[in-house]
Coordinates of C-alpha atoms in Angstrom, one line a residue:
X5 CA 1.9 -19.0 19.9
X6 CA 2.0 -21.3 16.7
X7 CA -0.2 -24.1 16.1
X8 CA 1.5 -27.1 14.1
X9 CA 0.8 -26.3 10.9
X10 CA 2.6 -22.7 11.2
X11 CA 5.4 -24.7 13.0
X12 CA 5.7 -27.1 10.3
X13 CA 5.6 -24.2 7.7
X14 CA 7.9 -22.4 9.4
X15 CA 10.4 -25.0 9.9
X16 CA 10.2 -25.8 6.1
X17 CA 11.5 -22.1 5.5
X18 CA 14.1 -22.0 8.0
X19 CA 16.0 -25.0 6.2
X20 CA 17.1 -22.5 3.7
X21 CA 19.0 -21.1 5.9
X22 CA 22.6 -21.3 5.0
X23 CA 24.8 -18.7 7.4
X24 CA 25.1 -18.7 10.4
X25 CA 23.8 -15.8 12.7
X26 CA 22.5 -14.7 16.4
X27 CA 19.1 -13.4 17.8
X28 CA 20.2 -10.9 20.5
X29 CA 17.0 -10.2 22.3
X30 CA 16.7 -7.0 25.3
X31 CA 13.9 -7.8 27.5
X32 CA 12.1 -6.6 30.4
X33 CA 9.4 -8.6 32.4
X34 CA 6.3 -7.6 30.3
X35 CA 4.1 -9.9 29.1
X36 CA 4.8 -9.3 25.4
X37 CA 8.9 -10.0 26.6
X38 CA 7.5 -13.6 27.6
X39 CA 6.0 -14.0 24.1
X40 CA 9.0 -12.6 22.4
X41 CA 10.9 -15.0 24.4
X42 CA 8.8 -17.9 23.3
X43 CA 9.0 -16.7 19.6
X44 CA 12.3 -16.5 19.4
X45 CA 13.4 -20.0 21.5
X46 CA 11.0 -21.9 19.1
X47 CA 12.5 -20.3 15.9
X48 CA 16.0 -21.2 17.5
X49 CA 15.1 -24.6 18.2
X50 CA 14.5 -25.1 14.5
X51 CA 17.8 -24.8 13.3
X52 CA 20.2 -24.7 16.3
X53 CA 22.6 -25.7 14.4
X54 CA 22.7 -22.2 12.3
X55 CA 21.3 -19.7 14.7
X56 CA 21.9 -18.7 18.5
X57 CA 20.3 -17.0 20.7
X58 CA 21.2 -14.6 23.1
X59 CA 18.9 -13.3 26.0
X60 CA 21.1 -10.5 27.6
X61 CA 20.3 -7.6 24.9
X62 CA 20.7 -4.2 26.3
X63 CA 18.4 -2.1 24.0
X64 CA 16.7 0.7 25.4
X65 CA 13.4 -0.8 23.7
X66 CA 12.0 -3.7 25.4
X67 CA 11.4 -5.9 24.1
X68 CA 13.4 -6.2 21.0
X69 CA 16.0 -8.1 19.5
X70 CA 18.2 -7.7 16.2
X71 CA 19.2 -10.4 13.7
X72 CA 23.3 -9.8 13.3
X73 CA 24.8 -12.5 10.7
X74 CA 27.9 -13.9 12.0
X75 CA 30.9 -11.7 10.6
X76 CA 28.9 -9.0 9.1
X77 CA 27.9 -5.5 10.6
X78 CA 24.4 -6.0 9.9
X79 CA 22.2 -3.9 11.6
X80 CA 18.1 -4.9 11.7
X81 CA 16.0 -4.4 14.9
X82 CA 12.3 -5.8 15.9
X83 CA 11.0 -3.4 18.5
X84 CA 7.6 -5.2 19.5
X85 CA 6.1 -8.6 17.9
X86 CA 6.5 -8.9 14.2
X87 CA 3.4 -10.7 13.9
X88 CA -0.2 -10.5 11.9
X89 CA 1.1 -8.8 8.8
X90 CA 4.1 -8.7 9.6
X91 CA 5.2 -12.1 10.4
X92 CA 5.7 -12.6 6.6
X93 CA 8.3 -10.2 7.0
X94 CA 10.1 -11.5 9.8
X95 CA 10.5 -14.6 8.0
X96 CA 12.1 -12.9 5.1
X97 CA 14.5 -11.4 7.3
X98 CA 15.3 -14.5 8.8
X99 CA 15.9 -16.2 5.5
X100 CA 17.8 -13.0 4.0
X101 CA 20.1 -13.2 7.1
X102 CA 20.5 -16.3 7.0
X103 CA 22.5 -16.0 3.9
X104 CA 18.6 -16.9 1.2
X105 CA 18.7 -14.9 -1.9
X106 CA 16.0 -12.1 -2.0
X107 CA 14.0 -12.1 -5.2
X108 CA 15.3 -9.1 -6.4
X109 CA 17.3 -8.3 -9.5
X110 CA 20.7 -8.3 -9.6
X111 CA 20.9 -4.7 -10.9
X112 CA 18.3 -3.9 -7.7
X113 CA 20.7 -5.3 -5.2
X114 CA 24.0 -3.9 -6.1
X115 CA 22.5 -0.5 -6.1
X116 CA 21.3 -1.1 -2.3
X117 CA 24.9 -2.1 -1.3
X118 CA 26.5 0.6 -3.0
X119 CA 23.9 3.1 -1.1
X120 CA 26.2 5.8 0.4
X121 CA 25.3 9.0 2.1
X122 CA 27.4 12.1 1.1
X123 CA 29.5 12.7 4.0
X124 CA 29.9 8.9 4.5
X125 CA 27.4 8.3 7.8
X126 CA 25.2 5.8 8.3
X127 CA 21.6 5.8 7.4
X128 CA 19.7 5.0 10.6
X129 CA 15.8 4.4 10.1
X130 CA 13.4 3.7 12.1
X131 CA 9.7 2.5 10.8
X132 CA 6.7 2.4 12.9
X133 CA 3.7 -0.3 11.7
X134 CA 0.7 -1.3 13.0
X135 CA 0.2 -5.5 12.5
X136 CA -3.3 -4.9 10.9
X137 CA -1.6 -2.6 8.6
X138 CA -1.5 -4.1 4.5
X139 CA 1.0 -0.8 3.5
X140 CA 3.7 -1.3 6.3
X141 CA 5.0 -4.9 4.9
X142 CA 6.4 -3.6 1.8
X143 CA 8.0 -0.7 3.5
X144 CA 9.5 -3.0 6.3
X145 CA 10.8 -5.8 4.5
X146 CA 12.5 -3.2 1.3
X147 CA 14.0 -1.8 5.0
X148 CA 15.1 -5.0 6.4
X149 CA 16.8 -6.0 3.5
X150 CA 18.6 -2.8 2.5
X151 CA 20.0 -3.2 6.2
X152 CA 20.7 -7.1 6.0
X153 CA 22.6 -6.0 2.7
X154 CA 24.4 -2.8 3.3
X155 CA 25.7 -2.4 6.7
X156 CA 25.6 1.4 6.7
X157 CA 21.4 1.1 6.4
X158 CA 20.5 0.6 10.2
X159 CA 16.8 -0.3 10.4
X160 CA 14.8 -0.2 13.3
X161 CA 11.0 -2.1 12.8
X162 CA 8.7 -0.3 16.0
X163 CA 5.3 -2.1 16.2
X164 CA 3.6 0.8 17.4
X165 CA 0.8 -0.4 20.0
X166 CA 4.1 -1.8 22.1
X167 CA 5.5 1.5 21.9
X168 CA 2.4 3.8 22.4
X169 CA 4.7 6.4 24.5
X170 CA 6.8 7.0 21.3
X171 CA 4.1 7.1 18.7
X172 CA 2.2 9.8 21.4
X173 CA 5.5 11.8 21.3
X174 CA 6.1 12.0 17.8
X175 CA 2.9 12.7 17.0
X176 CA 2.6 9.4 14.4
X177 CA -1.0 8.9 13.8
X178 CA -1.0 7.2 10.5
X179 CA 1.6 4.3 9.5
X180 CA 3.9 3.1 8.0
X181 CA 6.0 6.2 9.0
X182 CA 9.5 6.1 8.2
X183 CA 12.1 8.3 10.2
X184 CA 15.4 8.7 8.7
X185 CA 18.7 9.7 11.5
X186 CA 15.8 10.8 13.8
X187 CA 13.5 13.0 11.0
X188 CA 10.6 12.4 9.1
X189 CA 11.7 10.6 5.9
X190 CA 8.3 9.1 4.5
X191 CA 4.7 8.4 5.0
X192 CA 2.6 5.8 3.2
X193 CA 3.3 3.1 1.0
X194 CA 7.1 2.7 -0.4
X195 CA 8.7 0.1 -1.8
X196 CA 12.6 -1.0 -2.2
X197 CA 13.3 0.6 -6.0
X198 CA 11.2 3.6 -4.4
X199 CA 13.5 4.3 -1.7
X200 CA 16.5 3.0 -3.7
X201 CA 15.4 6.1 -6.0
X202 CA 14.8 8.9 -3.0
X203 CA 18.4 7.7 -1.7
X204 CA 20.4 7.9 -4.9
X205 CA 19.7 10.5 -7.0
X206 CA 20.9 8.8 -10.5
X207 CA 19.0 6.1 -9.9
X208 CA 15.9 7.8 -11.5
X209 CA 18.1 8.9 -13.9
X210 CA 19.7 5.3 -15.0
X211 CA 15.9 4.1 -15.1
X212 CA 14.5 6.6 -17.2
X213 CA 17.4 5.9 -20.1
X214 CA 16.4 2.1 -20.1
X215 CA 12.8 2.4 -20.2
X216 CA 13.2 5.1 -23.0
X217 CA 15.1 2.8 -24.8
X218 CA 12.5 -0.4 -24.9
X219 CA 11.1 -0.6 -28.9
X220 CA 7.3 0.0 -29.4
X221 CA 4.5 -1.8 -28.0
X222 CA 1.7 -3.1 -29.9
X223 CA -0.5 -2.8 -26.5
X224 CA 0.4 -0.3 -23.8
X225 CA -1.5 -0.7 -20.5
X226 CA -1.1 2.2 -17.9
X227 CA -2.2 1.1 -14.4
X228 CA -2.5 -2.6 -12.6
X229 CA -5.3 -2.8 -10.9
X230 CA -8.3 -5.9 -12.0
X231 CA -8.7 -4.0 -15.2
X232 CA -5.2 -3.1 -16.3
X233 CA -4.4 -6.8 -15.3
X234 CA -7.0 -8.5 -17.1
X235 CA -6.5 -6.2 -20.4
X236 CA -3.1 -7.4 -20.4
X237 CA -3.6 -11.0 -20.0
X238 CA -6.2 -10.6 -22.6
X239 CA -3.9 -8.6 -24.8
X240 CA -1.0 -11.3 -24.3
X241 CA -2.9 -14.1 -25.7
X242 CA -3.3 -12.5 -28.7
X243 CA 0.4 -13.1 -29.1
X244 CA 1.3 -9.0 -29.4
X245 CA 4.0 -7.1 -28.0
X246 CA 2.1 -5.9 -24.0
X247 CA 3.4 -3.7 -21.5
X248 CA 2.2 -2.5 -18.2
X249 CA 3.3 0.8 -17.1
X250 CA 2.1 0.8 -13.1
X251 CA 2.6 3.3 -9.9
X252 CA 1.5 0.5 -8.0
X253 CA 0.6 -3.1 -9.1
X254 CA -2.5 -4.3 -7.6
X255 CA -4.0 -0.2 -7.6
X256 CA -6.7 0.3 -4.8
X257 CA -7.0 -3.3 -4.5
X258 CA -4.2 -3.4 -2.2
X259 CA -5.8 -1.2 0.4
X260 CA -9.1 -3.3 0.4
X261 CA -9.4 -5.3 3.4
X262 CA -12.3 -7.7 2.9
X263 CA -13.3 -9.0 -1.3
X264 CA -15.9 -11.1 -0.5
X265 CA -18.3 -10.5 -3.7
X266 CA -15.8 -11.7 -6.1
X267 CA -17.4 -14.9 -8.6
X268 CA -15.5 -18.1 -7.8
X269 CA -13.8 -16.9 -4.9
X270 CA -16.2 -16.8 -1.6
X271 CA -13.1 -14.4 0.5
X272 CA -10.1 -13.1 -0.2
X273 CA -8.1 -9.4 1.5
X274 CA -7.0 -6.9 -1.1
X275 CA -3.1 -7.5 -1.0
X276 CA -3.2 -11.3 -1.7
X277 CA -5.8 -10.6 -4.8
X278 CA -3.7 -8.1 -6.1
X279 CA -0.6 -11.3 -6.1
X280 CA -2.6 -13.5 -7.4
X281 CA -3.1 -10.5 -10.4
X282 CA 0.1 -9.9 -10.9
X283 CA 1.1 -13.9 -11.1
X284 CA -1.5 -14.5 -13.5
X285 CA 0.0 -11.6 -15.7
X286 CA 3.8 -12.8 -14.9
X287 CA 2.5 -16.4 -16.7
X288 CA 2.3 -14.5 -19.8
X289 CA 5.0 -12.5 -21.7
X290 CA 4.3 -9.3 -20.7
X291 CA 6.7 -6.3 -19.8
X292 CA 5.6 -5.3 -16.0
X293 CA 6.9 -1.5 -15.1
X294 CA 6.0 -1.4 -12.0
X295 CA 6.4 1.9 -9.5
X296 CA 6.1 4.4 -12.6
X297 CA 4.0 7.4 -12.8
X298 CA 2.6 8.6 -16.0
X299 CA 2.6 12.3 -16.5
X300 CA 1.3 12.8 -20.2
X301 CA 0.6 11.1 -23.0
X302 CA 0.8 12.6 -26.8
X303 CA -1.4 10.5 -29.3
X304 CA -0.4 9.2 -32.5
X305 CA -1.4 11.5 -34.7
X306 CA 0.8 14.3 -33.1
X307 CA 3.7 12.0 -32.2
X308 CA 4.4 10.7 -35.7
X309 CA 2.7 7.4 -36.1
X310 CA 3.2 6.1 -32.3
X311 CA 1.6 6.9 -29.2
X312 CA 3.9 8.5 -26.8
X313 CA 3.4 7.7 -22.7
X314 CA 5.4 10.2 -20.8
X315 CA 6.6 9.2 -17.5
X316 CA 7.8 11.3 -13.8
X317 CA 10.9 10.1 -14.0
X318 CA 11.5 11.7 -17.5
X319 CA 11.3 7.8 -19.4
X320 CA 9.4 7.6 -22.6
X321 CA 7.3 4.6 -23.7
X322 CA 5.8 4.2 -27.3
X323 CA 2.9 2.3 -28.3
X324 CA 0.6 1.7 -31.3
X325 CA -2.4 1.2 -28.9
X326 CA -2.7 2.2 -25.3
X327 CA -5.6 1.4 -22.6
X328 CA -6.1 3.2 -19.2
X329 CA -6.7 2.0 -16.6
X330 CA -5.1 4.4 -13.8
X331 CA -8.2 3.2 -11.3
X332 CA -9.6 5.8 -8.8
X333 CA -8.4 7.3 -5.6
X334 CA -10.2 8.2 -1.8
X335 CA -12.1 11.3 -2.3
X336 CA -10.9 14.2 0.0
X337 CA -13.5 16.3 2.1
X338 CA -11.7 19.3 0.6
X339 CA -12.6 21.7 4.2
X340 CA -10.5 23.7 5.8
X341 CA -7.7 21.5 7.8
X342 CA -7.9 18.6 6.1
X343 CA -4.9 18.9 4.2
X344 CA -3.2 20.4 7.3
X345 CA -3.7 17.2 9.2
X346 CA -3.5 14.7 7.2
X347 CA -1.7 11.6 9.2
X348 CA -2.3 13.6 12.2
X349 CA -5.5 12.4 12.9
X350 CA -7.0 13.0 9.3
X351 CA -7.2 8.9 7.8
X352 CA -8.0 7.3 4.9
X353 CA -7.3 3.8 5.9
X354 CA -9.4 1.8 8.6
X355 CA -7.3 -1.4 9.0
X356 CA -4.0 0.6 8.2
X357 CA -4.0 3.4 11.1
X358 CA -6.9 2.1 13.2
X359 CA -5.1 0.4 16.2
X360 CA -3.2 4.0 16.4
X361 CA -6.5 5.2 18.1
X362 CA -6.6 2.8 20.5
X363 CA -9.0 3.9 23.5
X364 CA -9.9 7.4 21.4
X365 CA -13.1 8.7 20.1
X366 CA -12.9 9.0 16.4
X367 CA -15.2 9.9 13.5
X368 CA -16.1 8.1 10.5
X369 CA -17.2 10.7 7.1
X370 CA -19.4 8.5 4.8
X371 CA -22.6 6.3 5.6
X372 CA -21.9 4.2 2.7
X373 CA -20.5 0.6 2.5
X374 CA -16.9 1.8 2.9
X375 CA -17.7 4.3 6.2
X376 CA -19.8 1.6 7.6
X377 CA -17.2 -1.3 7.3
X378 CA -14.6 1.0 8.5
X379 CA -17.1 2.0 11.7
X380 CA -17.8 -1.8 12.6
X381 CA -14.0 -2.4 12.2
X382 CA -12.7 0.8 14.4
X383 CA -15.5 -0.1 17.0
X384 CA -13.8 -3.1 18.4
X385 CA -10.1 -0.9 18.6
X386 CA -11.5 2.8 19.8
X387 CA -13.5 4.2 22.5
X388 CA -16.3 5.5 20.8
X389 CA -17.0 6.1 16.8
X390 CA -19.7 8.4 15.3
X391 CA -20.6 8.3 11.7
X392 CA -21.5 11.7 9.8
X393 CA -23.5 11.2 6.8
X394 CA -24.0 13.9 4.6
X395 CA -27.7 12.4 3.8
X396 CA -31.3 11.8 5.4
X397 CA -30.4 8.1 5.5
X398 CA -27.1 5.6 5.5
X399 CA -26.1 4.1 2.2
X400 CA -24.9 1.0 2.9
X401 CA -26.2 -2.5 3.0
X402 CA -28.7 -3.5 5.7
X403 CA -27.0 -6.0 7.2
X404 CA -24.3 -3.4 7.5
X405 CA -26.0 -1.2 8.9
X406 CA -27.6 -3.8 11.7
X407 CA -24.2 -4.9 12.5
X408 CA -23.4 -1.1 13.7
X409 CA -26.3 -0.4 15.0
X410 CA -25.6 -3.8 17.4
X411 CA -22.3 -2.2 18.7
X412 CA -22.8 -0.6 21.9
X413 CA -20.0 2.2 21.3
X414 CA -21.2 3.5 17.8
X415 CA -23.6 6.1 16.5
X416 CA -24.8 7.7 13.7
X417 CA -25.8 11.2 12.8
X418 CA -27.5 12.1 9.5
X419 CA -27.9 15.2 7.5
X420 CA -24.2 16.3 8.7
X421 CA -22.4 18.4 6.8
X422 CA -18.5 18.1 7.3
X423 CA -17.2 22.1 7.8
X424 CA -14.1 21.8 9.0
X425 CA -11.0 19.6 10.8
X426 CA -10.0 21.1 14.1
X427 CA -7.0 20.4 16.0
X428 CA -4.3 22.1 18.2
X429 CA -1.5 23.1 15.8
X430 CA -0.5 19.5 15.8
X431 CA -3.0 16.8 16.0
X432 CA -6.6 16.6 15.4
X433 CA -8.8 17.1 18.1
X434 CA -12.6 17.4 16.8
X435 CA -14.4 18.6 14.2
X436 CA -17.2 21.2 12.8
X437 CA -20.1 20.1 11.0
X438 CA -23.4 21.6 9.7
X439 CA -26.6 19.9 11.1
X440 CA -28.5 20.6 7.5
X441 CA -31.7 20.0 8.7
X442 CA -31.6 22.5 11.4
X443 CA -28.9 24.5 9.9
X444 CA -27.0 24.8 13.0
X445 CA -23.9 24.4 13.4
X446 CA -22.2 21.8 15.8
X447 CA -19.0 20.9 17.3
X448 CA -17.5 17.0 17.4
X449 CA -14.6 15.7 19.9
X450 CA -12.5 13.1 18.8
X451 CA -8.8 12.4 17.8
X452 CA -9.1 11.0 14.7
X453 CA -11.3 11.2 11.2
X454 CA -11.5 8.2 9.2
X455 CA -12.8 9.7 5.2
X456 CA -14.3 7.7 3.3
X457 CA -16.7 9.4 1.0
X458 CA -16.1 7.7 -2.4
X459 CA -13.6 8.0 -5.1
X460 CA -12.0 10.5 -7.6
X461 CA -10.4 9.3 -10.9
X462 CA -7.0 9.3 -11.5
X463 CA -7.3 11.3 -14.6
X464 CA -5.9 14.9 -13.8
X465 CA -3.0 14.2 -16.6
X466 CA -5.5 13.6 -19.1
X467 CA -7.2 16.8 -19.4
X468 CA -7.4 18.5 -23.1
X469 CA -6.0 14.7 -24.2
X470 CA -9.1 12.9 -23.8
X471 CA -12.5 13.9 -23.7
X472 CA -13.8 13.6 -19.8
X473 CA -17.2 14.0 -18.0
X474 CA -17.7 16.8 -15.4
X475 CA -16.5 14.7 -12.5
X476 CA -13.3 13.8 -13.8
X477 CA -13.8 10.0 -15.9
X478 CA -13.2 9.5 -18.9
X479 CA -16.1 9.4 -21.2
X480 CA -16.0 5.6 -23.0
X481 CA -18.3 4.0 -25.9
X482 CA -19.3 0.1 -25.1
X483 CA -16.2 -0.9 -26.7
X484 CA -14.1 1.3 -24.2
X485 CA -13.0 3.5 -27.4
X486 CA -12.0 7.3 -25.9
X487 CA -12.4 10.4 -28.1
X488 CA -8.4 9.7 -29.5
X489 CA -8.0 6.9 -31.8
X490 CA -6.0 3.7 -30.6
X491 CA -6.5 4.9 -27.2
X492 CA -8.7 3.0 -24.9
X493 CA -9.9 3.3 -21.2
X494 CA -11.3 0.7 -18.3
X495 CA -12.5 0.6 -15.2
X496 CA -12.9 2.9 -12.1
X497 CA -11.4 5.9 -14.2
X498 CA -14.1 5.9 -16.3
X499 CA -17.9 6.9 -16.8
X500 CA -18.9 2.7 -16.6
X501 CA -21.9 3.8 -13.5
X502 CA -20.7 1.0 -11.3
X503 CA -17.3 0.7 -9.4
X504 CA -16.7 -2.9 -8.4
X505 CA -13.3 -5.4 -8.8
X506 CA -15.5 -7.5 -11.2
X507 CA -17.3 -4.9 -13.3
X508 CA -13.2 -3.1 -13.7
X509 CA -12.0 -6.8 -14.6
X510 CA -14.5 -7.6 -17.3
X511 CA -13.9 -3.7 -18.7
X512 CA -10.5 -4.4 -19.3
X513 CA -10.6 -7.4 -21.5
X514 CA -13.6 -5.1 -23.0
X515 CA -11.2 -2.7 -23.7
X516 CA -7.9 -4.8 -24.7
X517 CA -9.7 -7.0 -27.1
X518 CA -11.3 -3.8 -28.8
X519 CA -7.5 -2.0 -29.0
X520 CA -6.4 -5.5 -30.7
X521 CA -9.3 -5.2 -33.3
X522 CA -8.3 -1.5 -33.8
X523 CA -5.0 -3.1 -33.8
X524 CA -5.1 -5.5 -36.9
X525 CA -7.4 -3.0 -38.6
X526 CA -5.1 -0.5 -38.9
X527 CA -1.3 -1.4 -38.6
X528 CA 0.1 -4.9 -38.5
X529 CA 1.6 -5.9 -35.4
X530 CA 4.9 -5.7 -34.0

């Protein structure tokens, strides 16, 4: 199961253990129990001398097993293999059992253990992932350690393919999906101050008094994708007071499965690019506020003298110069029962939700690079995959389009005209399209519908604040100046024509290095 380089990796982690616990493990004799078994009796063997393992588990799901440090009422469960994506985070929960600090802040921690419900029960959650999944790791590790911390969180990790029965039953076609004392709690990206916030209600409350209370910045960035990163390390160099104010860190990026067209770097995936971004902005002095949403922003020249950045939570930053860079989102078909399925059968992420439709047919919207990768990827999971796209020919690269045409259970129908999602009340079961050649209109079975038609800016908050074109971006000179003074934008939520990590990165030191000249020009810094 390992070769000898993870072994020896793995090993080097496991010295920091420094408590004591027990693997209890509840098997059955399937062939993943065997592996499980394996797994575990080599991570034993590393450091017998702090952890034991017990085989006799009596879990209903099998195989499982919990990690329970010695003297504690710990409660943290691995239903299935906690591998691919997810081995990362079964390492962290061995470490944090074993007694390794989490990289958290202090502040961050206590409020987990003090997490109480009202009438004093436990919270019980259970989180299903997929292990080709990049969301599910942040939700499952700020779950493992909230229950390795405070022993009234119960967490339960379910890998769904090894439990296909209880994914079919609840209906979960789209992960991570949290469950919380048997309902649905959350689906989608979370991370630990995230659910630390939807669990106690001051929280938001306590965070939106600090952040109102941080003095001025000479440079405000709002967003974190590669132009909101690179504006700020540009914008830190210059030796000025920087923020970033972020919902997510990393943007888009994180959902991108394959960067290959990046200069200097031949491949990289999406969630280790957006690390390396936000390392290379943590070398600098700059203020990261990460998992904030920005609701409105009041320029100077109404606000008295300072910019004003409104945020969700009811926080209010100040800055003498601001640049967006708030990135783009998936375009929705916007038909009829789209909205009404959405995570029942109706996905926007290939890699995330794919092995969910193992052995169905499913549909990919969009003949362009995205709808093609996504195709290729889903063909090696699903039964069968047809691609609708909505013009006389595919968009994407040729040697995309070879590849899908190479794959025996794929197909491709042009001039189709999405209509309408389809389903039984609960789940998705086909969909309607427009043959617009013919005009005729025609009838698709499937379980699932993978969109992937292109993006939509992330500017809704910004109308009658900035100028924007008719789709939505905002309208930017070569300098990245906006129609408001000391305001400047980057990146995919503006009109630049082309949407690529590169062309985003190079906008945003554009657009920081234009805000510092506005800078010195007209105020001194702080």
């Amino acid at each position: 199961m390992f070769d000898d380089q993870l072994k020896a990796q793995l090993a080097a982690y496991l010295e920091r253990v420094v408590q004591p616990f027990t693997i209890v493990a509840s098997l059955d004799d399937s062939e993943t129990s065997g592996e499980m078994r394996e797994l575990l009796t080599t991570i034993q063997g590393m450091r017998a001398d702090m952890i034991t393992l017990a085989l006799d588990g009596e879990d209903a799901r099998k195989p499982s097993f919990t990690l329970q440090r010695n003297g504690s009422d710990s409660s943290l469960r691995f239903a299935g293999l906690p591998l691919g994506h997810e081995f990362t985070s079964l390492v962290l929960a061995l470490l944090w059992t074993g007694g390794h600090p989490p990289k958290e802040e202090a502040e961050v921690i206590e409020q987990v253990k003090a997490l109480s419900a009202a009438d004093g029960s436990d919270f019980n959650f259970e989180v299903y992932m997929s292990l080709t999944c990049h969301n599910c790791p942040d939700v499952v590790q700020a779950l493992s350690l909230m229950a390795i911390l405070n022993p009234k969180v119960k967490t339960t990790v379910i890998e769904g393919g090894a439990f296909q029965s209880e994914v079919e039953a609840r209906e979960i076609m789209a992960v991570p999906a949290v469950y919380l004392n048997g309902e649905m709690f959350h689906a989608g990206h979370m991370e630990l101050k995230q659910f630390i916030a939807k669990l106690d209600s001051g929280a938001a409350r306590r965070d939106a008094e600090k952040l109102s209370a941080k003095p001025a910045f000479d440079m405000l960035i709002i967003g974190g994708g590669p132009a909101g990163a690179a504006a700020a390390v540009y914008a830190a160099r210059k030796g000025i007071r920087t923020g970033v104010v972020a919902e997510r860190f990393g943007g888009q990026v994180n959902d991108t499965l394959d960067i290959d067209n990046y200069p200097s770097v031949p491949h990289t995936d999406g969630p280790k690019f957006a690390s390396a971004l936000l390392q290379h902005v943590n070398d600098y002095e700059v203020d990261v506020m990460n998992l904030q949403r920005v609701r409105a922003l009041t320029p100077a020249a109404t606000a008295g003298g300072l910019i004003e950045v409104a945020l969700e939570n009811g926080g209010v930053l100040k800055a003498r110069t601001v640049v967006l860079a708030t990135g783009a989102r998936w375009r929705s078909m916007n038909v009829p029962g789209e909205e009404q399925y959405r995570t029942k059968g109706v996905a926007y992420c290939p890699s995330c939700d794919g092995p969910l439709f193992k052995g169905k047919r499913v549909a990919v919207i969009g003949g362009g690079n995205s709808g093609i990768e996504a195709a290729i990827d889903l063909a090696g999971v699903v039964e069968h995959v047809t691609v609708l796209e909505f013009m006389p020919e595919l968009k994407a690269d040729a040697v995309l389009q070879k590849k899908l045409k190479s794959l025996p259970n794929a197909e491709v129908i042009l001039n189709a005209q999405t209509t309408e999602v389809l389903g039984d009340g609960s789940k998705v079961n086909a969909l309607a399209f427009k043959d617009r050649a013919t005009g005729e209109d025609k009838r698709l079975e499937g379980e699932g519908i993978f969109v992937q038609i292109g993006l939509l800016p992330n500017t809704d908050w910004l109308k009658g604040t900035v100028e924007l074109s008719k789709t939505g971006e905002i309208v930017i000179d070569a300098r990245g100046q906006t129609s408001v003074p000391g305001v400047f934008a980057a990146g995919d939520c503006t009109t630049v024509p082309f949407k690529q990590i590169v062309i985003a990165a190079g906008a945003g030191s554009t657009a920081a290095l234009s805000a510092f000249d506005h800078l010195i020009r007209t105020t001194a810094p702080a």
